Amino acid sequence: MPREAGGRGGAGRERVLTPEDLQIAGLVPLSTVDWPGRFAASLFFQGCPWLCPYCQNSAIIDPRIPGVVSWSALEDLLARRRGLLDGVVFSGGEATRQIALAAGMRRVRELGFGVGLHTAGPYPGRVAALLDEGLVDWVGIDVKATPDEYEAVAGRPGAGARAWESLAAVLSHPEVDHEVRLTVYPDGPADGLEVARRVREGGARAFALQQARDIGTPDGFRSRANGWDDQVRALAADIEALGFDRFEFRPAD
Ligand code: SF4
């Protein structure tokens, strides 16, 4: 059985982590959008180290709150939906904050389902390790700004270096399908086209531009402004012209 460092067995010790160690905040039995082109169940994990103003899952970013869904609920679902579901998406919060994530992915693999990962990339070493072990079939990775502007979005120093390092890890695995996502909002950085250009130069094949919405966001977030829809549509056209193999624009409405 795999052993992983950093468990709860005491300083300097290792313990076997199991999927039951995962802090699951929610389980969506069927999603057709969380893993584009696939039918997936989605797991939402508690906790995220970042504080994005447009976070739609702001209710689950506090890491001190325990999970409320058992791992067995997922396994029961997969047993009932065999042949109907393609895979499981590990989402958040921030899925890679969970030190038992690999254990959960291995178990999903054993059960014969595909594995998708949503991440904002705050733990690049963990993203790389999951990919190196071949545990992930598809990654949806957020890139929120250029490195210089990142802290203004993620709310933490050093976030940009971590996110872009995680993106590099994803793009170093061409066998793993991916989608890079940029979410824009009126008071956010104005460097969206530059973000997309750098992502394209890094070798990304698929890109999605997402217009932030109000639903689930922290108090005080503003998703609309005069002329904002037109600005975002113009940005979408500019990004589409960069020539990604796949580009999707997800407007707020
Ligand atoms: S990285 Fe994602 S989950 Fe974390 S605060 Fe930002 S939007 Fe929310």
PDB file of C-alpha atoms and ligand atoms in Angstrom:
ATOM      1  CA  MET A   1       0.000   0.000   0.000  1.00  0.00           C
ATOM      2  CA  PRO A   2       1.415   3.413  -0.840  1.00  0.00           C
ATOM      3  CA  ARG A   3       2.782   5.501   1.999  1.00  0.00           C
ATOM      4  CA  GLU A   4       2.941   9.250   1.872  1.00  0.00           C
ATOM      5  CA  ALA A   5       4.848  11.795   3.912  1.00  0.00           C
ATOM      6  CA  GLY A   6       3.086  14.470   5.877  1.00  0.00           C
ATOM      7  CA  GLY A   7       0.240  12.514   7.418  1.00  0.00           C
ATOM      8  CA  ARG A   8      -1.206  12.950  10.863  1.00  0.00           C
ATOM      9  CA  GLY A   9       0.917  10.289  12.488  1.00  0.00           C
ATOM     10  CA  GLY A  10       3.300  12.772  14.142  1.00  0.00           C
ATOM     11  CA  ALA A  11       6.283  14.934  13.180  1.00  0.00           C
ATOM     12  CA  GLY A  12       8.783  13.178  10.900  1.00  0.00           C
ATOM     13  CA  ARG A  13       6.701  10.021  10.627  1.00  0.00           C
ATOM     14  CA  GLU A  14       4.835   8.589   7.691  1.00  0.00           C
ATOM     15  CA  ARG A  15       1.443   7.004   7.700  1.00  0.00           C
ATOM     16  CA  VAL A  16      -0.670   5.396   5.062  1.00  0.00           C
ATOM     17  CA  LEU A  17      -3.154   7.891   3.717  1.00  0.00           C
ATOM     18  CA  THR A  18      -6.460   6.618   2.448  1.00  0.00           C
ATOM     19  CA  PRO A  19      -9.319   8.227   0.520  1.00  0.00           C
ATOM     20  CA  GLU A  20     -11.214   8.450   3.810  1.00  0.00           C
ATOM     21  CA  ASP A  21      -8.690  11.146   4.855  1.00  0.00           C
ATOM     22  CA  LEU A  22     -10.047  13.500   2.218  1.00  0.00           C
ATOM     23  CA  GLN A  23     -12.000  16.548   3.435  1.00  0.00           C
ATOM     24  CA  ILE A  24     -14.966  16.450   1.043  1.00  0.00           C
ATOM     25  CA  ALA A  25     -17.318  19.441   1.122  1.00  0.00           C
ATOM     26  CA  GLY A  26     -19.621  18.366  -1.679  1.00  0.00           C
ATOM     27  CA  LEU A  27     -20.420  15.690  -4.260  1.00  0.00           C
ATOM     28  CA  VAL A  28     -22.265  16.409  -7.503  1.00  0.00           C
ATOM     29  CA  PRO A  29     -23.467  13.073  -8.938  1.00  0.00           C
ATOM     30  CA  LEU A  30     -23.451  14.158 -12.582  1.00  0.00           C
ATOM     31  CA  SER A  31     -21.849  17.090 -14.336  1.00  0.00           C
ATOM     32  CA  THR A  32     -21.560  17.628 -18.076  1.00  0.00           C
ATOM     33  CA  VAL A  33     -19.490  20.802 -17.720  1.00  0.00           C
ATOM     34  CA  ASP A  34     -16.858  20.142 -15.048  1.00  0.00           C
ATOM     35  CA  TRP A  35     -14.877  17.921 -17.453  1.00  0.00           C
ATOM     36  CA  PRO A  36     -15.736  19.156 -20.960  1.00  0.00           C
ATOM     37  CA  GLY A  37     -16.937  16.357 -23.198  1.00  0.00           C
ATOM     38  CA  ARG A  38     -17.301  13.828 -20.367  1.00  0.00           C
ATOM     39  CA  PHE A  39     -19.987  12.723 -17.933  1.00  0.00           C
ATOM     40  CA  ALA A  40     -18.421  13.087 -14.514  1.00  0.00           C
ATOM     41  CA  ALA A  41     -19.156  13.051 -10.821  1.00  0.00           C
ATOM     42  CA  SER A  42     -17.515  16.017  -9.113  1.00  0.00           C
ATOM     43  CA  LEU A  43     -15.951  16.112  -5.666  1.00  0.00           C
ATOM     44  CA  PHE A  44     -15.508  19.513  -4.031  1.00  0.00           C
ATOM     45  CA  PHE A  45     -12.836  19.620  -1.355  1.00  0.00           C
ATOM     46  CA  GLN A  46     -12.815  21.897   1.658  1.00  0.00           C
ATOM     47  CA  GLY A  47     -10.165  24.581   1.880  1.00  0.00           C
ATOM     48  CA  CYS A  48      -8.103  26.834  -0.340  1.00  0.00           C
ATOM     49  CA  PRO A  49      -5.026  28.897   0.550  1.00  0.00           C
ATOM     50  CA  TRP A  50      -6.007  31.765  -1.732  1.00  0.00           C
ATOM     51  CA  LEU A  51      -8.618  34.511  -1.504  1.00  0.00           C
ATOM     52  CA  CYS A  52      -9.822  35.423  -4.980  1.00  0.00           C
ATOM     53  CA  PRO A  53     -12.497  38.148  -4.919  1.00  0.00           C
ATOM     54  CA  TYR A  54     -14.606  36.315  -7.530  1.00  0.00           C
ATOM     55  CA  CYS A  55     -14.471  32.885  -5.860  1.00  0.00           C
ATOM     56  CA  GLN A  56     -17.746  31.084  -6.499  1.00  0.00           C
ATOM     57  CA  ASN A  57     -16.971  28.573  -3.764  1.00  0.00           C
ATOM     58  CA  SER A  58     -16.251  31.083  -1.022  1.00  0.00           C
ATOM     59  CA  ALA A  59     -18.315  29.026   1.427  1.00  0.00           C
ATOM     60  CA  ILE A  60     -15.814  26.157   1.285  1.00  0.00           C
ATOM     61  CA  ILE A  61     -12.421  27.867   1.275  1.00  0.00           C
ATOM     62  CA  ASP A  62     -11.914  27.832   5.073  1.00  0.00           C
ATOM     63  CA  PRO A  63      -9.560  24.836   5.661  1.00  0.00           C
ATOM     64  CA  ARG A  64     -10.560  24.527   9.347  1.00  0.00           C
ATOM     65  CA  ILE A  65     -14.015  23.249   8.486  1.00  0.00           C
ATOM     66  CA  PRO A  66     -14.194  19.453   8.288  1.00  0.00           C
ATOM     67  CA  GLY A  67     -15.590  17.579   5.329  1.00  0.00           C
ATOM     68  CA  VAL A  68     -19.279  16.679   5.338  1.00  0.00           C
ATOM     69  CA  VAL A  69     -19.361  13.963   2.665  1.00  0.00           C
ATOM     70  CA  SER A  70     -17.899  10.504   3.197  1.00  0.00           C
ATOM     71  CA  TRP A  71     -15.694   8.806   0.631  1.00  0.00           C
ATOM     72  CA  SER A  72     -18.067   5.843   0.682  1.00  0.00           C
ATOM     73  CA  ALA A  73     -20.789   8.117  -0.739  1.00  0.00           C
ATOM     74  CA  LEU A  74     -18.675   8.473  -3.877  1.00  0.00           C
ATOM     75  CA  GLU A  75     -17.956   4.752  -4.103  1.00  0.00           C
ATOM     76  CA  ASP A  76     -21.672   3.963  -3.702  1.00  0.00           C
ATOM     77  CA  LEU A  77     -22.455   6.411  -6.481  1.00  0.00           C
ATOM     78  CA  LEU A  78     -19.812   4.974  -8.809  1.00  0.00           C
ATOM     79  CA  ALA A  79     -21.146   1.455  -8.212  1.00  0.00           C
ATOM     80  CA  ARG A  80     -24.640   2.592  -9.229  1.00  0.00           C
ATOM     81  CA  ARG A  81     -23.466   4.654 -12.222  1.00  0.00           C
ATOM     82  CA  ARG A  82     -21.002   2.206 -13.764  1.00  0.00           C
ATOM     83  CA  GLY A  83     -21.297   2.525 -17.545  1.00  0.00           C
ATOM     84  CA  LEU A  84     -22.989   5.930 -17.220  1.00  0.00           C
ATOM     85  CA  LEU A  85     -20.132   8.003 -15.805  1.00  0.00           C
ATOM     86  CA  ASP A  86     -16.769   8.460 -17.509  1.00  0.00           C
ATOM     87  CA  GLY A  87     -14.916   9.688 -14.485  1.00  0.00           C
ATOM     88  CA  VAL A  88     -14.555  11.762 -11.349  1.00  0.00           C
ATOM     89  CA  VAL A  89     -13.414  15.375 -11.199  1.00  0.00           C
ATOM     90  CA  PHE A  90     -11.449  16.365  -8.094  1.00  0.00           C
ATOM     91  CA  SER A  91     -12.269  20.031  -7.533  1.00  0.00           C
ATOM     92  CA  GLY A  92     -12.425  22.596  -4.782  1.00  0.00           C
ATOM     93  CA  GLY A  93     -11.714  24.765  -2.915  1.00  0.00           C
ATOM     94  CA  GLU A  94      -8.265  23.610  -3.896  1.00  0.00           C
ATOM     95  CA  ALA A  95      -8.082  19.867  -4.462  1.00  0.00           C
ATOM     96  CA  THR A  96      -4.274  19.679  -4.244  1.00  0.00           C
ATOM     97  CA  ARG A  97      -4.405  21.051  -0.675  1.00  0.00           C
ATOM     98  CA  GLN A  98      -5.600  17.562   0.303  1.00  0.00           C
ATOM     99  CA  ILE A  99      -2.614  15.431   1.235  1.00  0.00           C
ATOM    100  CA  ALA A 100      -4.643  12.271   0.569  1.00  0.00           C
ATOM    101  CA  LEU A 101      -5.551  13.341  -2.963  1.00  0.00           C
ATOM    102  CA  ALA A 102      -3.341  10.762  -4.648  1.00  0.00           C
ATOM    103  CA  ALA A 103      -4.930   8.000  -2.570  1.00  0.00           C
ATOM    104  CA  GLY A 104      -8.370   9.044  -3.759  1.00  0.00           C
ATOM    105  CA  MET A 105      -7.279   9.205  -7.376  1.00  0.00           C
ATOM    106  CA  ARG A 106      -5.656   5.776  -7.197  1.00  0.00           C
ATOM    107  CA  ARG A 107      -8.875   4.340  -5.822  1.00  0.00           C
ATOM    108  CA  VAL A 108     -10.959   5.922  -8.601  1.00  0.00           C
ATOM    109  CA  ARG A 109      -8.525   4.459 -11.120  1.00  0.00           C
ATOM    110  CA  GLU A 110      -8.820   0.997  -9.473  1.00  0.00           C
ATOM    111  CA  LEU A 111     -12.589   1.255  -9.843  1.00  0.00           C
ATOM    112  CA  GLY A 112     -12.146   1.793 -13.576  1.00  0.00           C
ATOM    113  CA  PHE A 113     -13.057   5.478 -13.893  1.00  0.00           C
ATOM    114  CA  GLY A 114     -11.125   8.380 -15.386  1.00  0.00           C
ATOM    115  CA  VAL A 115      -9.686  11.176 -13.244  1.00  0.00           C
ATOM    116  CA  GLY A 116     -10.034  14.895 -13.834  1.00  0.00           C
ATOM    117  CA  LEU A 117      -8.415  17.588 -11.697  1.00  0.00           C
ATOM    118  CA  HIS A 118      -9.361  21.227 -11.185  1.00  0.00           C
ATOM    119  CA  THR A 119      -6.556  23.265  -9.652  1.00  0.00           C
ATOM    120  CA  ALA A 120      -5.436  26.841  -9.276  1.00  0.00           C
ATOM    121  CA  GLY A 121      -1.891  25.557  -8.848  1.00  0.00           C
ATOM    122  CA  PRO A 122      -0.822  26.734  -5.368  1.00  0.00           C
ATOM    123  CA  TYR A 123       1.172  23.511  -4.823  1.00  0.00           C
ATOM    124  CA  PRO A 124       3.213  22.925  -7.994  1.00  0.00           C
ATOM    125  CA  GLY A 125       5.175  20.022  -6.516  1.00  0.00           C
ATOM    126  CA  ARG A 126       1.954  18.149  -5.794  1.00  0.00           C
ATOM    127  CA  VAL A 127       0.578  18.817  -9.285  1.00  0.00           C
ATOM    128  CA  ALA A 128       3.807  17.493 -10.785  1.00  0.00           C
ATOM    129  CA  ALA A 129       3.773  14.394  -8.572  1.00  0.00           C
ATOM    130  CA  LEU A 130       0.190  13.496  -9.506  1.00  0.00           C
ATOM    131  CA  LEU A 131       0.999  13.868 -13.196  1.00  0.00           C
ATOM    132  CA  ASP A 132       4.302  12.003 -12.943  1.00  0.00           C
ATOM    133  CA  GLU A 133       2.479   9.067 -11.342  1.00  0.00           C
ATOM    134  CA  GLY A 134       0.010   9.052 -14.236  1.00  0.00           C
ATOM    135  CA  LEU A 135      -3.005   9.566 -11.977  1.00  0.00           C
ATOM    136  CA  VAL A 136      -4.709  12.290 -14.014  1.00  0.00           C
ATOM    137  CA  ASP A 137      -6.359  12.156 -17.450  1.00  0.00           C
ATOM    138  CA  TRP A 138      -7.419  15.793 -17.702  1.00  0.00           C
ATOM    139  CA  VAL A 139      -6.547  19.010 -15.876  1.00  0.00           C
ATOM    140  CA  GLY A 140      -8.497  22.249 -15.746  1.00  0.00           C
ATOM    141  CA  ILE A 141      -5.994  24.787 -14.452  1.00  0.00           C
ATOM    142  CA  ASP A 142      -6.680  28.413 -13.550  1.00  0.00           C
ATOM    143  CA  VAL A 143      -4.214  31.079 -14.572  1.00  0.00           C
ATOM    144  CA  LYS A 144      -5.406  34.299 -13.024  1.00  0.00           C
ATOM    145  CA  ALA A 145      -2.915  36.950 -14.144  1.00  0.00           C
ATOM    146  CA  THR A 146       0.666  37.491 -15.192  1.00  0.00           C
ATOM    147  CA  PRO A 147       3.044  36.694 -12.308  1.00  0.00           C
ATOM    148  CA  ASP A 148       3.467  40.381 -11.427  1.00  0.00           C
ATOM    149  CA  GLU A 149      -0.271  40.934 -11.074  1.00  0.00           C
ATOM    150  CA  TYR A 150      -1.108  37.654  -9.375  1.00  0.00           C
ATOM    151  CA  GLU A 151      -1.114  38.755  -5.767  1.00  0.00           C
ATOM    152  CA  ALA A 152      -3.838  41.312  -6.559  1.00  0.00           C
ATOM    153  CA  VAL A 153      -6.120  38.416  -7.535  1.00  0.00           C
ATOM    154  CA  ALA A 154      -5.086  35.502  -5.327  1.00  0.00           C
ATOM    155  CA  GLY A 155      -4.426  37.660  -2.270  1.00  0.00           C
ATOM    156  CA  ARG A 156      -1.177  35.912  -1.348  1.00  0.00           C
ATOM    157  CA  PRO A 157       2.456  36.822  -2.057  1.00  0.00           C
ATOM    158  CA  GLY A 158       4.241  34.335  -4.292  1.00  0.00           C
ATOM    159  CA  ALA A 159       1.008  33.011  -5.766  1.00  0.00           C
ATOM    160  CA  GLY A 160       2.022  33.885  -9.328  1.00  0.00           C
ATOM    161  CA  ALA A 161       5.249  31.912  -9.274  1.00  0.00           C
ATOM    162  CA  ARG A 162       3.408  28.883  -7.893  1.00  0.00           C
ATOM    163  CA  ALA A 163       0.567  29.026 -10.393  1.00  0.00           C
ATOM    164  CA  TRP A 164       2.796  29.444 -13.421  1.00  0.00           C
ATOM    165  CA  GLU A 165       5.065  26.636 -12.175  1.00  0.00           C
ATOM    166  CA  SER A 166       2.020  24.391 -11.909  1.00  0.00           C
ATOM    167  CA  LEU A 167       1.012  25.326 -15.444  1.00  0.00           C
ATOM    168  CA  ALA A 168       4.497  24.396 -16.658  1.00  0.00           C
ATOM    169  CA  ALA A 169       4.121  21.014 -14.951  1.00  0.00           C
ATOM    170  CA  VAL A 170       0.815  20.414 -16.732  1.00  0.00           C
ATOM    171  CA  LEU A 171       2.197  21.435 -20.114  1.00  0.00           C
ATOM    172  CA  SER A 172       5.224  19.171 -19.649  1.00  0.00           C
ATOM    173  CA  HIS A 173       2.791  16.243 -19.831  1.00  0.00           C
ATOM    174  CA  PRO A 174       1.367  16.396 -23.367  1.00  0.00           C
ATOM    175  CA  GLU A 175      -0.283  13.008 -22.853  1.00  0.00           C
ATOM    176  CA  VAL A 176      -2.589  14.628 -20.283  1.00  0.00           C
ATOM    177  CA  ASP A 177      -5.422  16.655 -21.769  1.00  0.00           C
ATOM    178  CA  HIS A 178      -5.913  20.109 -20.305  1.00  0.00           C
ATOM    179  CA  GLU A 179      -7.830  23.355 -20.338  1.00  0.00           C
ATOM    180  CA  VAL A 180      -6.317  26.604 -19.072  1.00  0.00           C
ATOM    181  CA  ARG A 181      -8.902  28.964 -17.609  1.00  0.00           C
ATOM    182  CA  LEU A 182      -8.740  32.708 -17.109  1.00  0.00           C
ATOM    183  CA  THR A 183     -11.535  34.411 -15.178  1.00  0.00           C
ATOM    184  CA  VAL A 184     -11.942  38.166 -15.622  1.00  0.00           C
ATOM    185  CA  TYR A 185     -13.840  40.733 -13.562  1.00  0.00           C
ATOM    186  CA  PRO A 186     -14.216  44.535 -13.747  1.00  0.00           C
ATOM    187  CA  ASP A 187     -11.787  45.429 -10.945  1.00  0.00           C
ATOM    188  CA  GLY A 188      -9.219  42.783 -11.900  1.00  0.00           C
ATOM    189  CA  PRO A 189      -5.915  43.049 -13.784  1.00  0.00           C
ATOM    190  CA  ALA A 190      -6.183  44.297 -17.352  1.00  0.00           C
ATOM    191  CA  ASP A 191      -3.551  41.934 -18.710  1.00  0.00           C
ATOM    192  CA  GLY A 192      -5.837  39.120 -19.899  1.00  0.00           C
ATOM    193  CA  LEU A 193      -4.542  39.072 -23.439  1.00  0.00           C
ATOM    194  CA  GLU A 194      -0.953  38.959 -22.212  1.00  0.00           C
ATOM    195  CA  VAL A 195      -1.859  36.044 -19.934  1.00  0.00           C
ATOM    196  CA  ALA A 196      -3.341  34.144 -22.862  1.00  0.00           C
ATOM    197  CA  ARG A 197      -0.355  34.966 -25.080  1.00  0.00           C
ATOM    198  CA  ARG A 198       2.109  33.597 -22.493  1.00  0.00           C
ATOM    199  CA  VAL A 199      -0.031  30.501 -21.973  1.00  0.00           C
ATOM    200  CA  ARG A 200      -0.108  29.914 -25.741  1.00  0.00           C
ATOM    201  CA  GLU A 201       3.672  30.384 -25.974  1.00  0.00           C
ATOM    202  CA  GLY A 202       4.035  27.845 -23.173  1.00  0.00           C
ATOM    203  CA  GLY A 203       2.412  25.230 -25.399  1.00  0.00           C
ATOM    204  CA  ALA A 204      -1.169  25.114 -24.121  1.00  0.00           C
ATOM    205  CA  ARG A 205      -3.661  23.661 -26.574  1.00  0.00           C
ATOM    206  CA  ALA A 206      -6.957  24.602 -24.917  1.00  0.00           C
ATOM    207  CA  PHE A 207      -7.993  27.868 -23.306  1.00  0.00           C
ATOM    208  CA  ALA A 208     -11.225  29.167 -21.799  1.00  0.00           C
ATOM    209  CA  LEU A 209     -12.082  32.768 -20.977  1.00  0.00           C
ATOM    210  CA  GLN A 210     -14.614  32.967 -18.160  1.00  0.00           C
ATOM    211  CA  GLN A 211     -16.531  36.079 -17.180  1.00  0.00           C
ATOM    212  CA  ALA A 212     -16.967  36.135 -13.396  1.00  0.00           C
ATOM    213  CA  ARG A 213     -20.481  35.891 -11.976  1.00  0.00           C
ATOM    214  CA  ASP A 214     -21.889  36.968  -8.623  1.00  0.00           C
ATOM    215  CA  ILE A 215     -23.198  33.612  -7.492  1.00  0.00           C
ATOM    216  CA  GLY A 216     -21.368  32.202  -4.460  1.00  0.00           C
ATOM    217  CA  THR A 217     -18.870  35.083  -4.313  1.00  0.00           C
ATOM    218  CA  PRO A 218     -17.743  36.912  -1.140  1.00  0.00           C
ATOM    219  CA  ASP A 219     -19.641  40.021  -0.022  1.00  0.00           C
ATOM    220  CA  GLY A 220     -18.698  43.164  -1.911  1.00  0.00           C
ATOM    221  CA  PHE A 221     -17.635  41.495  -5.153  1.00  0.00           C
ATOM    222  CA  ARG A 222     -18.702  43.389  -8.266  1.00  0.00           C
ATOM    223  CA  SER A 223     -19.113  41.323 -11.424  1.00  0.00           C
ATOM    224  CA  ARG A 224     -20.683  44.019 -13.621  1.00  0.00           C
ATOM    225  CA  ALA A 225     -19.700  47.515 -14.731  1.00  0.00           C
ATOM    226  CA  ASN A 226     -20.637  49.860 -17.535  1.00  0.00           C
ATOM    227  CA  GLY A 227     -19.267  48.575 -20.830  1.00  0.00           C
ATOM    228  CA  TRP A 228     -17.826  45.473 -19.178  1.00  0.00           C
ATOM    229  CA  ASP A 229     -19.621  42.944 -21.400  1.00  0.00           C
ATOM    230  CA  ASP A 230     -18.256  44.640 -24.524  1.00  0.00           C
ATOM    231  CA  GLN A 231     -14.722  44.671 -23.101  1.00  0.00           C
ATOM    232  CA  VAL A 232     -14.885  40.971 -22.317  1.00  0.00           C
ATOM    233  CA  ARG A 233     -16.274  40.100 -25.752  1.00  0.00           C
ATOM    234  CA  ALA A 234     -13.422  42.062 -27.367  1.00  0.00           C
ATOM    235  CA  LEU A 235     -10.910  40.221 -25.190  1.00  0.00           C
ATOM    236  CA  ALA A 236     -12.451  36.902 -26.214  1.00  0.00           C
ATOM    237  CA  ALA A 237     -12.032  37.783 -29.898  1.00  0.00           C
ATOM    238  CA  ASP A 238      -8.386  38.766 -29.340  1.00  0.00           C
ATOM    239  CA  ILE A 239      -7.659  35.532 -27.484  1.00  0.00           C
ATOM    240  CA  GLU A 240      -9.413  33.421 -30.105  1.00  0.00           C
ATOM    241  CA  ALA A 241      -7.104  34.965 -32.717  1.00  0.00           C
ATOM    242  CA  LEU A 242      -4.085  33.527 -30.858  1.00  0.00           C
ATOM    243  CA  GLY A 243      -4.900  30.160 -32.420  1.00  0.00           C
ATOM    244  CA  PHE A 244      -5.406  27.712 -29.564  1.00  0.00           C
ATOM    245  CA  ASP A 245      -6.563  24.289 -30.795  1.00  0.00           C
ATOM    246  CA  ARG A 246      -9.654  24.782 -28.636  1.00  0.00           C
ATOM    247  CA  PHE A 247     -10.947  28.069 -27.308  1.00  0.00           C
ATOM    248  CA  GLU A 248     -14.148  28.619 -25.389  1.00  0.00           C
ATOM    249  CA  PHE A 249     -15.665  31.877 -24.203  1.00  0.00           C
ATOM    250  CA  ARG A 250     -17.955  31.538 -21.174  1.00  0.00           C
ATOM    251  CA  PRO A 251     -19.873  34.811 -20.759  1.00  0.00           C
ATOM    252  CA  ALA A 252     -21.679  35.603 -17.521  1.00  0.00           C
ATOM    253  CA  ASP A 253     -25.111  35.226 -19.110  1.00  0.00           C
TER     254      ASP A 253
HETATM  255  S1  SF4 B   1      -8.114  29.631  -6.049  1.00  0.00           S
HETATM  256 FE1  SF4 B   1     -10.201  28.999  -6.664  1.00  0.00          FE
HETATM  257  S2  SF4 B   1     -11.130  28.103  -4.802  1.00  0.00           S
HETATM  258 FE2  SF4 B   1      -9.322  29.289  -4.176  1.00  0.00          FE
HETATM  259  S3  SF4 B   1     -10.117  31.298  -3.605  1.00  0.00           S
HETATM  260 FE3  SF4 B   1      -9.457  31.408  -5.751  1.00  0.00          FE
HETATM  261  S4  SF4 B   1     -11.290  30.929  -6.973  1.00  0.00           S
HETATM  262 FE4  SF4 B   1     -11.703  30.275  -4.839  1.00  0.00          FE
END
